[in-house]
Amino acid sequence: MKQYIETNKERFLEELFSLLRIPSVSSLEQHKPDMKRCAERLVELLMEAGADEAAVYPTTGHPVVFGQKLVDPSLPTVLVYGHYDVQPVDPIELWHSDPFEPEIRDGAIYARGANDDKGQLFMHIKAFEFMVHQGALKHNVKFILEGEEEIGSPSLAAWAKENKERLAADIILVSDTTMISESVPSINCGMRGLSYVEVKVTGPNKDLHSGHYGGAVANPINVLCDMISSLIDKDGHITVKGFYDDVVELSAEDRAKLSRAPFDLEEYKEFLDIKEVKGEAGYTSLERTGIRPCLDVNGIWGGYTGEGAKTVLPSVAHAKISMRLVPNQDSETITRLFEEHFKAIAPDYVKVEVTPHHGGNGFLIPISSPAYKAAEKAMTEVYGIEPVPSRGGGSIPILADLQRILEIDPLLMGFGLERDTIHSPNESYLLKQLYAGMEAIALFYRYY
């Protein structure tokens, strides 16, 4: 594979750049035509790589790309999952280059989607191409590439149910996660789930003069801040009634296994430019982001935020809140418990609305499975060191749905790094990780 990459490197980059130049932002209506254009480009790349068939399929939202190469019905089948939609680019002024005109700087590609997930799904297309080109493919391979992961995959579960027979496979192979570091590879054996809500707190029926009414009428922003502050206690525990009822406490043995992952707290703080970390009492930073749930405000607004001053007592205040969930917690149950709790703690001088957005459940996979062992062997060969099993702090909610619908486990071979700053300005992906991923995926097919 190394020689194949070297020979085709320029073509690979231009093909990847053709994807990165398409602003496939799923959350913004003006980019709906770009979503279709990106899906069509993926079909072209799959067919050029050697797929028997590939096509764009409509859903109730953005389209799904499905492609496959069937070698022999008796052979194992790998279903590759990825997503071609990307996050919005705001704040645009913090980008050092055009987010949709990829640049290579210091050995990395800079563009929105360079890592998440166009760069990582592209590795699978190229590893597949290599195996077909070499006549070495001893598996049936299917691709399901969606355009709604960044907005919670609202359409894919229904499409998967309708196409369950078409998607039949033995394993779901995914690259949409990170590894610990370039020198310490890891394989995610679990991901957290998600519950995402928006809250609205309303006070007076219109914005008021803060001099005439301040001190006599409740300010919704002040009230919202108080309510949010009460959601987490001094020990970092979430105060929503029933929130921890289904959380499974890991044994001391399992916590010891996860602690094998190297972690330098001082380096972590320096990277983030913070003096100290904060989180649930009794757990390490890695445990807080892997095996424990959390609650965070993702955005808050209300009143006047323009240039200069405006002495207004606002009528309404808003916030977006996400809760990361651990396996065994049910997203819909947590959303309901949050809504009940948030309304119950609202004082009489405001009205509260809670609007659920997207969500999904977490999952765990066994590290003793043949697929995990094949991935472990492949990554050991590429990196020269055995990968560490880890638990991912992020969420890919649709994978739990696909696991349930198709009755097969996902395997997460992610090659991103924390330095890639996905979802933030100046997203990037190291070229050496891009190429290492292609090698490891090709080796996975050899060993699985």
Short mmCIF file of N, CA, C and O in Angstrom, two decimals, residues 196-242:
data_model
loop_
_atom_site.label_atom_id
_atom_site.label_comp_id
_atom_site.label_asym_id
_atom_site.label_seq_id
_atom_site.Cartn_x
_atom_site.Cartn_y
_atom_site.Cartn_z
N TYR A 196 -29.75 16.51 23.20
CA TYR A 196 -29.52 17.93 22.90
C TYR A 196 -30.85 18.67 22.93
O TYR A 196 -31.80 18.27 22.25
N VAL A 197 -30.91 19.73 23.72
CA VAL A 197 -32.15 20.48 23.87
C VAL A 197 -31.88 21.98 23.75
O VAL A 197 -30.75 22.44 23.91
N GLU A 198 -32.95 22.71 23.48
CA GLU A 198 -32.90 24.17 23.51
C GLU A 198 -33.93 24.64 24.53
O GLU A 198 -35.05 24.12 24.56
N VAL A 199 -33.55 25.59 25.36
CA VAL A 199 -34.47 26.10 26.37
C VAL A 199 -34.75 27.58 26.12
O VAL A 199 -33.90 28.31 25.60
N LYS A 200 -35.95 28.00 26.49
CA LYS A 200 -36.36 29.39 26.33
C LYS A 200 -37.02 29.84 27.64
O LYS A 200 -37.93 29.18 28.15
N VAL A 201 -36.53 30.92 28.18
CA VAL A 201 -37.08 31.49 29.41
C VAL A 201 -37.68 32.86 29.08
O VAL A 201 -36.99 33.73 28.55
N THR A 202 -38.96 33.03 29.36
CA THR A 202 -39.67 34.27 29.04
C THR A 202 -40.12 34.97 30.31
O THR A 202 -40.71 34.35 31.21
N GLY A 203 -39.83 36.25 30.38
CA GLY A 203 -40.28 37.07 31.51
C GLY A 203 -41.40 38.00 31.07
O GLY A 203 -42.49 37.53 30.74
N PRO A 204 -41.14 39.30 31.03
CA PRO A 204 -42.18 40.25 30.61
C PRO A 204 -42.53 40.04 29.13
O PRO A 204 -41.80 39.42 28.39
N ASN A 205 -43.67 40.60 28.72
CA ASN A 205 -44.16 40.36 27.36
C ASN A 205 -43.45 41.18 26.29
O ASN A 205 -43.76 41.09 25.11
N LYS A 206 -42.49 41.98 26.67
CA LYS A 206 -41.67 42.76 25.73
C LYS A 206 -40.40 43.20 26.42
O LYS A 206 -40.30 43.15 27.65
N ASP A 207 -39.39 43.62 25.63
CA ASP A 207 -38.19 44.19 26.22
C ASP A 207 -38.55 45.47 26.97
O ASP A 207 -39.38 46.27 26.51
N LEU A 208 -37.91 45.67 28.12
CA LEU A 208 -38.23 46.82 28.97
C LEU A 208 -37.01 47.71 29.18
O LEU A 208 -35.87 47.28 29.03
N HIS A 209 -37.25 48.95 29.57
CA HIS A 209 -36.20 49.89 29.96
C HIS A 209 -35.62 49.41 31.29
O HIS A 209 -36.34 49.27 32.29
N SER A 210 -34.32 49.15 31.30
CA SER A 210 -33.73 48.55 32.50
C SER A 210 -33.66 49.52 33.67
O SER A 210 -33.46 49.10 34.82
N GLY A 211 -33.82 50.82 33.38
CA GLY A 211 -33.89 51.79 34.48
C GLY A 211 -35.27 51.85 35.09
O GLY A 211 -35.44 51.87 36.30
N HIS A 212 -36.29 51.83 34.24
CA HIS A 212 -37.67 51.92 34.74
C HIS A 212 -38.14 50.65 35.42
O HIS A 212 -38.98 50.70 36.33
N TYR A 213 -37.60 49.49 34.97
CA TYR A 213 -38.11 48.21 35.48
C TYR A 213 -37.06 47.36 36.20
O TYR A 213 -37.42 46.41 36.89
N GLY A 214 -35.77 47.69 36.02
CA GLY A 214 -34.73 46.89 36.65
C GLY A 214 -34.84 46.88 38.16
O GLY A 214 -34.98 47.93 38.79
N GLY A 215 -34.81 45.72 38.76
CA GLY A 215 -34.95 45.58 40.21
C GLY A 215 -36.37 45.27 40.64
O GLY A 215 -36.59 44.87 41.78
N ALA A 216 -37.33 45.46 39.72
CA ALA A 216 -38.73 45.19 40.05
C ALA A 216 -39.29 44.01 39.25
O ALA A 216 -40.27 43.40 39.66
N VAL A 217 -38.68 43.74 38.10
CA VAL A 217 -39.13 42.65 37.23
C VAL A 217 -37.97 41.70 36.99
O VAL A 217 -36.83 42.14 36.79
N ALA A 218 -38.25 40.40 37.03
CA ALA A 218 -37.19 39.41 36.84
C ALA A 218 -36.59 39.52 35.44
O ALA A 218 -37.31 39.66 34.45
N ASN A 219 -35.27 39.47 35.39
CA ASN A 219 -34.55 39.48 34.12
C ASN A 219 -34.37 38.03 33.65
O ASN A 219 -33.69 37.24 34.32
N PRO A 220 -34.96 37.64 32.51
CA PRO A 220 -34.88 36.24 32.06
C PRO A 220 -33.45 35.72 31.90
O PRO A 220 -33.21 34.53 32.13
N ILE A 221 -32.51 36.59 31.52
CA ILE A 221 -31.12 36.12 31.38
C ILE A 221 -30.55 35.77 32.75
O ILE A 221 -29.91 34.72 32.92
N ASN A 222 -30.81 36.61 33.73
CA ASN A 222 -30.34 36.31 35.10
C ASN A 222 -30.96 35.01 35.60
O ASN A 222 -30.28 34.16 36.20
N VAL A 223 -32.26 34.86 35.35
CA VAL A 223 -32.96 33.66 35.82
C VAL A 223 -32.42 32.42 35.12
O VAL A 223 -32.16 31.39 35.76
N LEU A 224 -32.21 32.52 33.80
CA LEU A 224 -31.68 31.38 33.05
C LEU A 224 -30.31 30.99 33.57
O LEU A 224 -30.01 29.80 33.74
N CYS A 225 -29.47 31.97 33.86
CA CYS A 225 -28.13 31.67 34.40
C CYS A 225 -28.23 30.95 35.74
O CYS A 225 -27.47 29.99 36.00
N ASP A 226 -29.14 31.39 36.59
CA ASP A 226 -29.33 30.73 37.88
C ASP A 226 -29.80 29.28 37.69
O ASP A 226 -29.32 28.37 38.37
N MET A 227 -30.73 29.09 36.77
CA MET A 227 -31.26 27.74 36.54
C MET A 227 -30.18 26.82 36.00
O MET A 227 -30.04 25.67 36.43
N ILE A 228 -29.40 27.33 35.05
CA ILE A 228 -28.32 26.52 34.48
C ILE A 228 -27.28 26.19 35.55
O ILE A 228 -26.81 25.05 35.65
N SER A 229 -26.95 27.18 36.36
CA SER A 229 -25.96 26.96 37.42
C SER A 229 -26.38 25.86 38.38
O SER A 229 -25.55 25.10 38.89
N SER A 230 -27.69 25.73 38.59
CA SER A 230 -28.18 24.72 39.54
C SER A 230 -28.17 23.31 38.96
O SER A 230 -28.40 22.34 39.70
N LEU A 231 -27.91 23.17 37.67
CA LEU A 231 -27.96 21.85 37.05
C LEU A 231 -26.76 20.98 37.41
O LEU A 231 -26.79 19.76 37.22
N ILE A 232 -25.68 21.59 37.91
CA ILE A 232 -24.48 20.86 38.31
C ILE A 232 -24.07 21.33 39.69
O ILE A 232 -23.95 22.53 39.93
N ASP A 233 -23.85 20.40 40.63
CA ASP A 233 -23.51 20.79 42.00
C ASP A 233 -22.00 20.99 42.14
O ASP A 233 -21.23 20.85 41.18
N LYS A 234 -21.56 21.30 43.35
CA LYS A 234 -20.15 21.64 43.60
C LYS A 234 -19.21 20.47 43.34
O LYS A 234 -18.01 20.66 43.12
N ASP A 235 -19.73 19.23 43.33
CA ASP A 235 -18.90 18.05 43.07
C ASP A 235 -18.96 17.61 41.61
O ASP A 235 -18.43 16.55 41.26
N GLY A 236 -19.60 18.43 40.79
CA GLY A 236 -19.68 18.09 39.37
C GLY A 236 -20.76 17.10 39.02
O GLY A 236 -20.78 16.56 37.91
N HIS A 237 -21.67 16.84 39.94
CA HIS A 237 -22.77 15.92 39.67
C HIS A 237 -23.95 16.66 39.06
O HIS A 237 -24.29 17.77 39.48
N ILE A 238 -24.59 16.05 38.09
CA ILE A 238 -25.76 16.63 37.44
C ILE A 238 -26.97 16.40 38.34
O ILE A 238 -27.20 15.29 38.84
N THR A 239 -27.72 17.46 38.59
CA THR A 239 -28.79 17.42 39.60
C THR A 239 -30.15 17.01 39.06
O THR A 239 -31.12 16.96 39.80
N VAL A 240 -30.26 16.72 37.78
CA VAL A 240 -31.53 16.29 37.20
C VAL A 240 -31.96 14.97 37.85
O VAL A 240 -31.21 13.99 37.85
N LYS A 241 -33.17 14.97 38.40
CA LYS A 241 -33.65 13.79 39.12
C LYS A 241 -33.72 12.58 38.19
O LYS A 241 -34.29 12.64 37.11
N GLY A 242 -33.11 11.47 38.61
CA GLY A 242 -33.12 10.24 37.83
C GLY A 242 -32.04 10.15 36.77
O GLY A 242 -31.94 9.14 36.06
#
